[in-house]
Amino acid sequence: MKNLAPLGWAVVLGVGLVLMLAALAGLGVRWDPLGLERRRSQAAQARAAVAETERRARGLEAEGAAAQMRRLEDHQRQRTASERATAAAVEQARSADDADIPLESRRADRLRDHDRELRRLAPDLGGYAATADPARGGDAAVRPGDPAG
């Protein structure tokens, strides 16, 4: 080994250094003077945190959409039930024995006053749903008549 030129000695030292670093790495020793491993770890943790936040947000969005669909279905059921009940009441009122007998004036006035009061109490309802034929023959729904008796 005494015959090695300076370049040969440099190669032997380089190989020895590499073997020594490999042996230390095998023992678990890490050398990271620039902190690259720490930076990679922090970046990975940040990406994981963002992914978890987005996952939670998607879950909340799905829950909100499902709740909204349930409310919409409830509203539609209520609306359908209300329309059916109204149609049944209208049909029953039109087929009643006294459907063609005009109301006395005082009773018609009370009904109109009551209707006005309901509209005043709930102006946000936008009035009442219009009916295609409020009364038989196109007459007004509440017709004052002569007082009975």
PDB file of C-alpha atoms in Angstrom:
ATOM      1  CA  MET A   1       0.000   0.000   0.000  1.00  0.00           C
ATOM      2  CA  LYS A   2       2.999   2.282   0.212  1.00  0.00           C
ATOM      3  CA  ASN A   3       3.130   2.509  -3.574  1.00  0.00           C
ATOM      4  CA  LEU A   4      -0.236   4.261  -4.004  1.00  0.00           C
ATOM      5  CA  ALA A   5      -0.300   7.639  -5.590  1.00  0.00           C
ATOM      6  CA  PRO A   6      -2.249  10.474  -3.974  1.00  0.00           C
ATOM      7  CA  LEU A   7      -5.207   9.751  -6.255  1.00  0.00           C
ATOM      8  CA  GLY A   8      -5.196   6.114  -5.121  1.00  0.00           C
ATOM      9  CA  TRP A   9      -5.199   7.177  -1.492  1.00  0.00           C
ATOM     10  CA  ALA A  10      -8.140   9.482  -2.175  1.00  0.00           C
ATOM     11  CA  VAL A  11     -10.092   6.586  -3.726  1.00  0.00           C
ATOM     12  CA  VAL A  12      -9.304   4.294  -0.783  1.00  0.00           C
ATOM     13  CA  LEU A  13     -10.385   6.992   1.678  1.00  0.00           C
ATOM     14  CA  GLY A  14     -13.583   7.680  -0.302  1.00  0.00           C
ATOM     15  CA  VAL A  15     -14.520   3.978  -0.400  1.00  0.00           C
ATOM     16  CA  GLY A  16     -13.768   3.655   3.298  1.00  0.00           C
ATOM     17  CA  LEU A  17     -15.915   6.687   4.081  1.00  0.00           C
ATOM     18  CA  VAL A  18     -18.810   5.305   2.035  1.00  0.00           C
ATOM     19  CA  LEU A  19     -18.536   1.939   3.787  1.00  0.00           C
ATOM     20  CA  MET A  20     -18.448   3.625   7.169  1.00  0.00           C
ATOM     21  CA  LEU A  21     -21.552   5.749   6.357  1.00  0.00           C
ATOM     22  CA  ALA A  22     -23.366   2.639   5.108  1.00  0.00           C
ATOM     23  CA  ALA A  23     -22.513   0.815   8.325  1.00  0.00           C
ATOM     24  CA  LEU A  24     -23.723   3.768  10.434  1.00  0.00           C
ATOM     25  CA  ALA A  25     -26.925   4.018   8.387  1.00  0.00           C
ATOM     26  CA  GLY A  26     -27.503   0.331   9.016  1.00  0.00           C
ATOM     27  CA  LEU A  27     -27.268   1.033  12.722  1.00  0.00           C
ATOM     28  CA  GLY A  28     -29.912   3.769  12.449  1.00  0.00           C
ATOM     29  CA  VAL A  29     -27.659   6.813  12.436  1.00  0.00           C
ATOM     30  CA  ARG A  30     -28.929   9.542  10.128  1.00  0.00           C
ATOM     31  CA  TRP A  31     -27.028  12.582   8.977  1.00  0.00           C
ATOM     32  CA  ASP A  32     -29.139  15.365   7.462  1.00  0.00           C
ATOM     33  CA  PRO A  33     -27.281  18.664   7.810  1.00  0.00           C
ATOM     34  CA  LEU A  34     -29.899  20.586   5.730  1.00  0.00           C
ATOM     35  CA  GLY A  35     -32.937  19.190   7.576  1.00  0.00           C
ATOM     36  CA  LEU A  36     -34.492  17.825   4.368  1.00  0.00           C
ATOM     37  CA  GLU A  37     -36.116  14.858   6.093  1.00  0.00           C
ATOM     38  CA  ARG A  38     -37.745  17.138   8.658  1.00  0.00           C
ATOM     39  CA  ARG A  39     -39.060  19.422   5.905  1.00  0.00           C
ATOM     40  CA  ARG A  40     -40.464  16.448   3.974  1.00  0.00           C
ATOM     41  CA  SER A  41     -42.143  15.200   7.130  1.00  0.00           C
ATOM     42  CA  GLN A  42     -43.694  18.600   7.870  1.00  0.00           C
ATOM     43  CA  ALA A  43     -44.955  18.929   4.281  1.00  0.00           C
ATOM     44  CA  ALA A  44     -46.491  15.447   4.441  1.00  0.00           C
ATOM     45  CA  GLN A  45     -48.188  16.284   7.748  1.00  0.00           C
ATOM     46  CA  ALA A  46     -49.569  19.515   6.295  1.00  0.00           C
ATOM     47  CA  ARG A  47     -50.944  17.648   3.257  1.00  0.00           C
ATOM     48  CA  ALA A  48     -52.529  15.054   5.551  1.00  0.00           C
ATOM     49  CA  ALA A  49     -54.155  17.787   7.652  1.00  0.00           C
ATOM     50  CA  VAL A  50     -55.585  19.472   4.543  1.00  0.00           C
ATOM     51  CA  ALA A  51     -56.877  16.134   3.252  1.00  0.00           C
ATOM     52  CA  GLU A  52     -58.556  15.403   6.602  1.00  0.00           C
ATOM     53  CA  THR A  53     -60.176  18.846   6.648  1.00  0.00           C
ATOM     54  CA  GLU A  54     -61.473  18.365   3.108  1.00  0.00           C
ATOM     55  CA  ARG A  55     -62.790  14.899   4.007  1.00  0.00           C
ATOM     56  CA  ARG A  56     -64.695  16.342   6.966  1.00  0.00           C
ATOM     57  CA  ALA A  57     -66.057  19.159   4.798  1.00  0.00           C
ATOM     58  CA  ARG A  58     -67.326  16.654   2.203  1.00  0.00           C
ATOM     59  CA  GLY A  59     -68.987  14.696   5.005  1.00  0.00           C
ATOM     60  CA  LEU A  60     -70.725  17.807   6.336  1.00  0.00           C
ATOM     61  CA  GLU A  61     -71.844  18.721   2.822  1.00  0.00           C
ATOM     62  CA  ALA A  62     -73.321  15.254   2.342  1.00  0.00           C
ATOM     63  CA  GLU A  63     -75.121  15.441   5.703  1.00  0.00           C
ATOM     64  CA  GLY A  64     -76.500  18.885   4.821  1.00  0.00           C
ATOM     65  CA  ALA A  65     -77.714  17.716   1.426  1.00  0.00           C
ATOM     66  CA  ALA A  66     -79.425  14.687   2.983  1.00  0.00           C
ATOM     67  CA  ALA A  67     -81.106  16.865   5.634  1.00  0.00           C
ATOM     68  CA  GLN A  68     -82.247  19.291   2.960  1.00  0.00           C
ATOM     69  CA  MET A  69     -83.741  16.446   0.927  1.00  0.00           C
ATOM     70  CA  ARG A  70     -85.590  15.171   4.022  1.00  0.00           C
ATOM     71  CA  ARG A  71     -87.007  18.654   4.674  1.00  0.00           C
ATOM     72  CA  LEU A  72     -88.051  18.990   1.045  1.00  0.00           C
ATOM     73  CA  GLU A  73     -89.750  15.582   1.106  1.00  0.00           C
ATOM     74  CA  ASP A  74     -91.553  16.504   4.353  1.00  0.00           C
ATOM     75  CA  HIS A  75     -92.702  19.765   2.794  1.00  0.00           C
ATOM     76  CA  GLN A  76     -93.964  17.964  -0.318  1.00  0.00           C
ATOM     77  CA  ARG A  77     -95.848  15.413   1.817  1.00  0.00           C
ATOM     78  CA  GLN A  78     -97.434  18.210   3.853  1.00  0.00           C
ATOM     79  CA  ARG A  79     -98.349  20.109   0.729  1.00  0.00           C
ATOM     80  CA  THR A  80     -99.895  17.037  -0.890  1.00  0.00           C
ATOM     81  CA  ALA A  81    -101.848  16.217   2.276  1.00  0.00           C
ATOM     82  CA  SER A  82    -103.048  19.816   2.528  1.00  0.00           C
ATOM     83  CA  GLU A  83    -104.152  19.863  -1.112  1.00  0.00           C
ATOM     84  CA  ARG A  84    -106.029  16.570  -0.672  1.00  0.00           C
ATOM     85  CA  ALA A  85    -107.737  17.775   2.498  1.00  0.00           C
ATOM     86  CA  THR A  86    -108.678  21.061   0.821  1.00  0.00           C
ATOM     87  CA  ALA A  87    -110.053  19.302  -2.242  1.00  0.00           C
ATOM     88  CA  ALA A  88    -112.100  16.960  -0.040  1.00  0.00           C
ATOM     89  CA  ALA A  89    -113.459  19.893   2.006  1.00  0.00           C
ATOM     90  CA  VAL A  90    -114.343  21.856  -1.130  1.00  0.00           C
ATOM     91  CA  GLU A  91    -116.115  18.863  -2.645  1.00  0.00           C
ATOM     92  CA  GLN A  92    -117.969  18.212   0.603  1.00  0.00           C
ATOM     93  CA  ALA A  93    -119.013  21.876   0.865  1.00  0.00           C
ATOM     94  CA  ARG A  94    -120.227  21.959  -2.737  1.00  0.00           C
ATOM     95  CA  SER A  95    -122.262  18.786  -2.347  1.00  0.00           C
ATOM     96  CA  ALA A  96    -123.815  19.784   0.990  1.00  0.00           C
ATOM     97  CA  ASP A  97    -127.599  20.074   1.227  1.00  0.00           C
ATOM     98  CA  ASP A  98    -127.406  23.816   1.901  1.00  0.00           C
ATOM     99  CA  ALA A  99    -124.720  24.608  -0.692  1.00  0.00           C
ATOM    100  CA  ASP A 100    -127.137  26.613  -2.867  1.00  0.00           C
ATOM    101  CA  ILE A 101    -128.764  28.544  -0.025  1.00  0.00           C
ATOM    102  CA  PRO A 102    -127.342  32.074   0.239  1.00  0.00           C
ATOM    103  CA  LEU A 103    -125.865  33.130   3.566  1.00  0.00           C
ATOM    104  CA  GLU A 104    -127.550  35.779   5.591  1.00  0.00           C
ATOM    105  CA  SER A 105    -125.825  39.179   5.376  1.00  0.00           C
ATOM    106  CA  ARG A 106    -124.509  39.243   8.939  1.00  0.00           C
ATOM    107  CA  ARG A 107    -122.941  35.795   8.630  1.00  0.00           C
ATOM    108  CA  ALA A 108    -121.352  36.677   5.262  1.00  0.00           C
ATOM    109  CA  ASP A 109    -119.959  39.882   6.819  1.00  0.00           C
ATOM    110  CA  ARG A 110    -118.518  37.915   9.752  1.00  0.00           C
ATOM    111  CA  LEU A 111    -116.858  35.473   7.362  1.00  0.00           C
ATOM    112  CA  ARG A 112    -115.364  38.319   5.308  1.00  0.00           C
ATOM    113  CA  ASP A 113    -114.097  40.041   8.472  1.00  0.00           C
ATOM    114  CA  HIS A 114    -112.601  36.787   9.667  1.00  0.00           C
ATOM    115  CA  ASP A 115    -110.910  36.302   6.268  1.00  0.00           C
ATOM    116  CA  ARG A 116    -109.476  39.842   6.365  1.00  0.00           C
ATOM    117  CA  GLU A 117    -108.138  39.231   9.875  1.00  0.00           C
ATOM    118  CA  LEU A 118    -106.441  35.998   8.786  1.00  0.00           C
ATOM    119  CA  ARG A 119    -104.803  37.808   5.869  1.00  0.00           C
ATOM    120  CA  ARG A 120    -103.679  40.618   8.206  1.00  0.00           C
ATOM    121  CA  LEU A 121    -102.134  38.144  10.658  1.00  0.00           C
ATOM    122  CA  ALA A 122    -100.247  36.227   7.972  1.00  0.00           C
ATOM    123  CA  PRO A 123     -99.351  38.655   5.165  1.00  0.00           C
ATOM    124  CA  ASP A 124     -96.236  36.648   4.308  1.00  0.00           C
ATOM    125  CA  LEU A 125     -98.393  33.764   3.110  1.00  0.00           C
ATOM    126  CA  GLY A 126     -99.251  35.802   0.029  1.00  0.00           C
ATOM    127  CA  GLY A 127    -102.976  35.288   0.253  1.00  0.00           C
ATOM    128  CA  TYR A 128    -104.893  32.142  -0.273  1.00  0.00           C
ATOM    129  CA  ALA A 129    -104.657  29.755  -3.165  1.00  0.00           C
ATOM    130  CA  ALA A 130    -107.139  30.634  -5.857  1.00  0.00           C
ATOM    131  CA  THR A 131    -109.719  28.062  -6.763  1.00  0.00           C
ATOM    132  CA  ALA A 132    -110.746  27.379 -10.328  1.00  0.00           C
ATOM    133  CA  ASP A 133    -114.460  27.677  -9.526  1.00  0.00           C
ATOM    134  CA  PRO A 134    -115.048  29.342  -6.147  1.00  0.00           C
ATOM    135  CA  ALA A 135    -118.766  28.596  -6.149  1.00  0.00           C
ATOM    136  CA  ARG A 136    -121.212  26.904  -8.427  1.00  0.00           C
ATOM    137  CA  GLY A 137    -122.196  28.901 -11.425  1.00  0.00           C
ATOM    138  CA  GLY A 138    -119.319  31.380 -11.069  1.00  0.00           C
ATOM    139  CA  ASP A 139    -120.894  33.220  -8.144  1.00  0.00           C
ATOM    140  CA  ALA A 140    -118.816  34.666  -5.361  1.00  0.00           C
ATOM    141  CA  ALA A 141    -117.819  32.143  -2.720  1.00  0.00           C
ATOM    142  CA  VAL A 142    -119.706  34.046  -0.014  1.00  0.00           C
ATOM    143  CA  ARG A 143    -123.038  35.416  -1.193  1.00  0.00           C
ATOM    144  CA  PRO A 144    -125.044  37.525   1.192  1.00  0.00           C
ATOM    145  CA  GLY A 145    -128.702  36.694   1.134  1.00  0.00           C
ATOM    146  CA  ASP A 146    -131.823  37.644   2.942  1.00  0.00           C
ATOM    147  CA  PRO A 147    -131.811  36.779   6.624  1.00  0.00           C
ATOM    148  CA  ALA A 148    -133.655  33.553   7.180  1.00  0.00           C
ATOM    149  CA  GLY A 149    -136.826  33.910   9.102  1.00  0.00           C
TER     150      GLY A 149
END
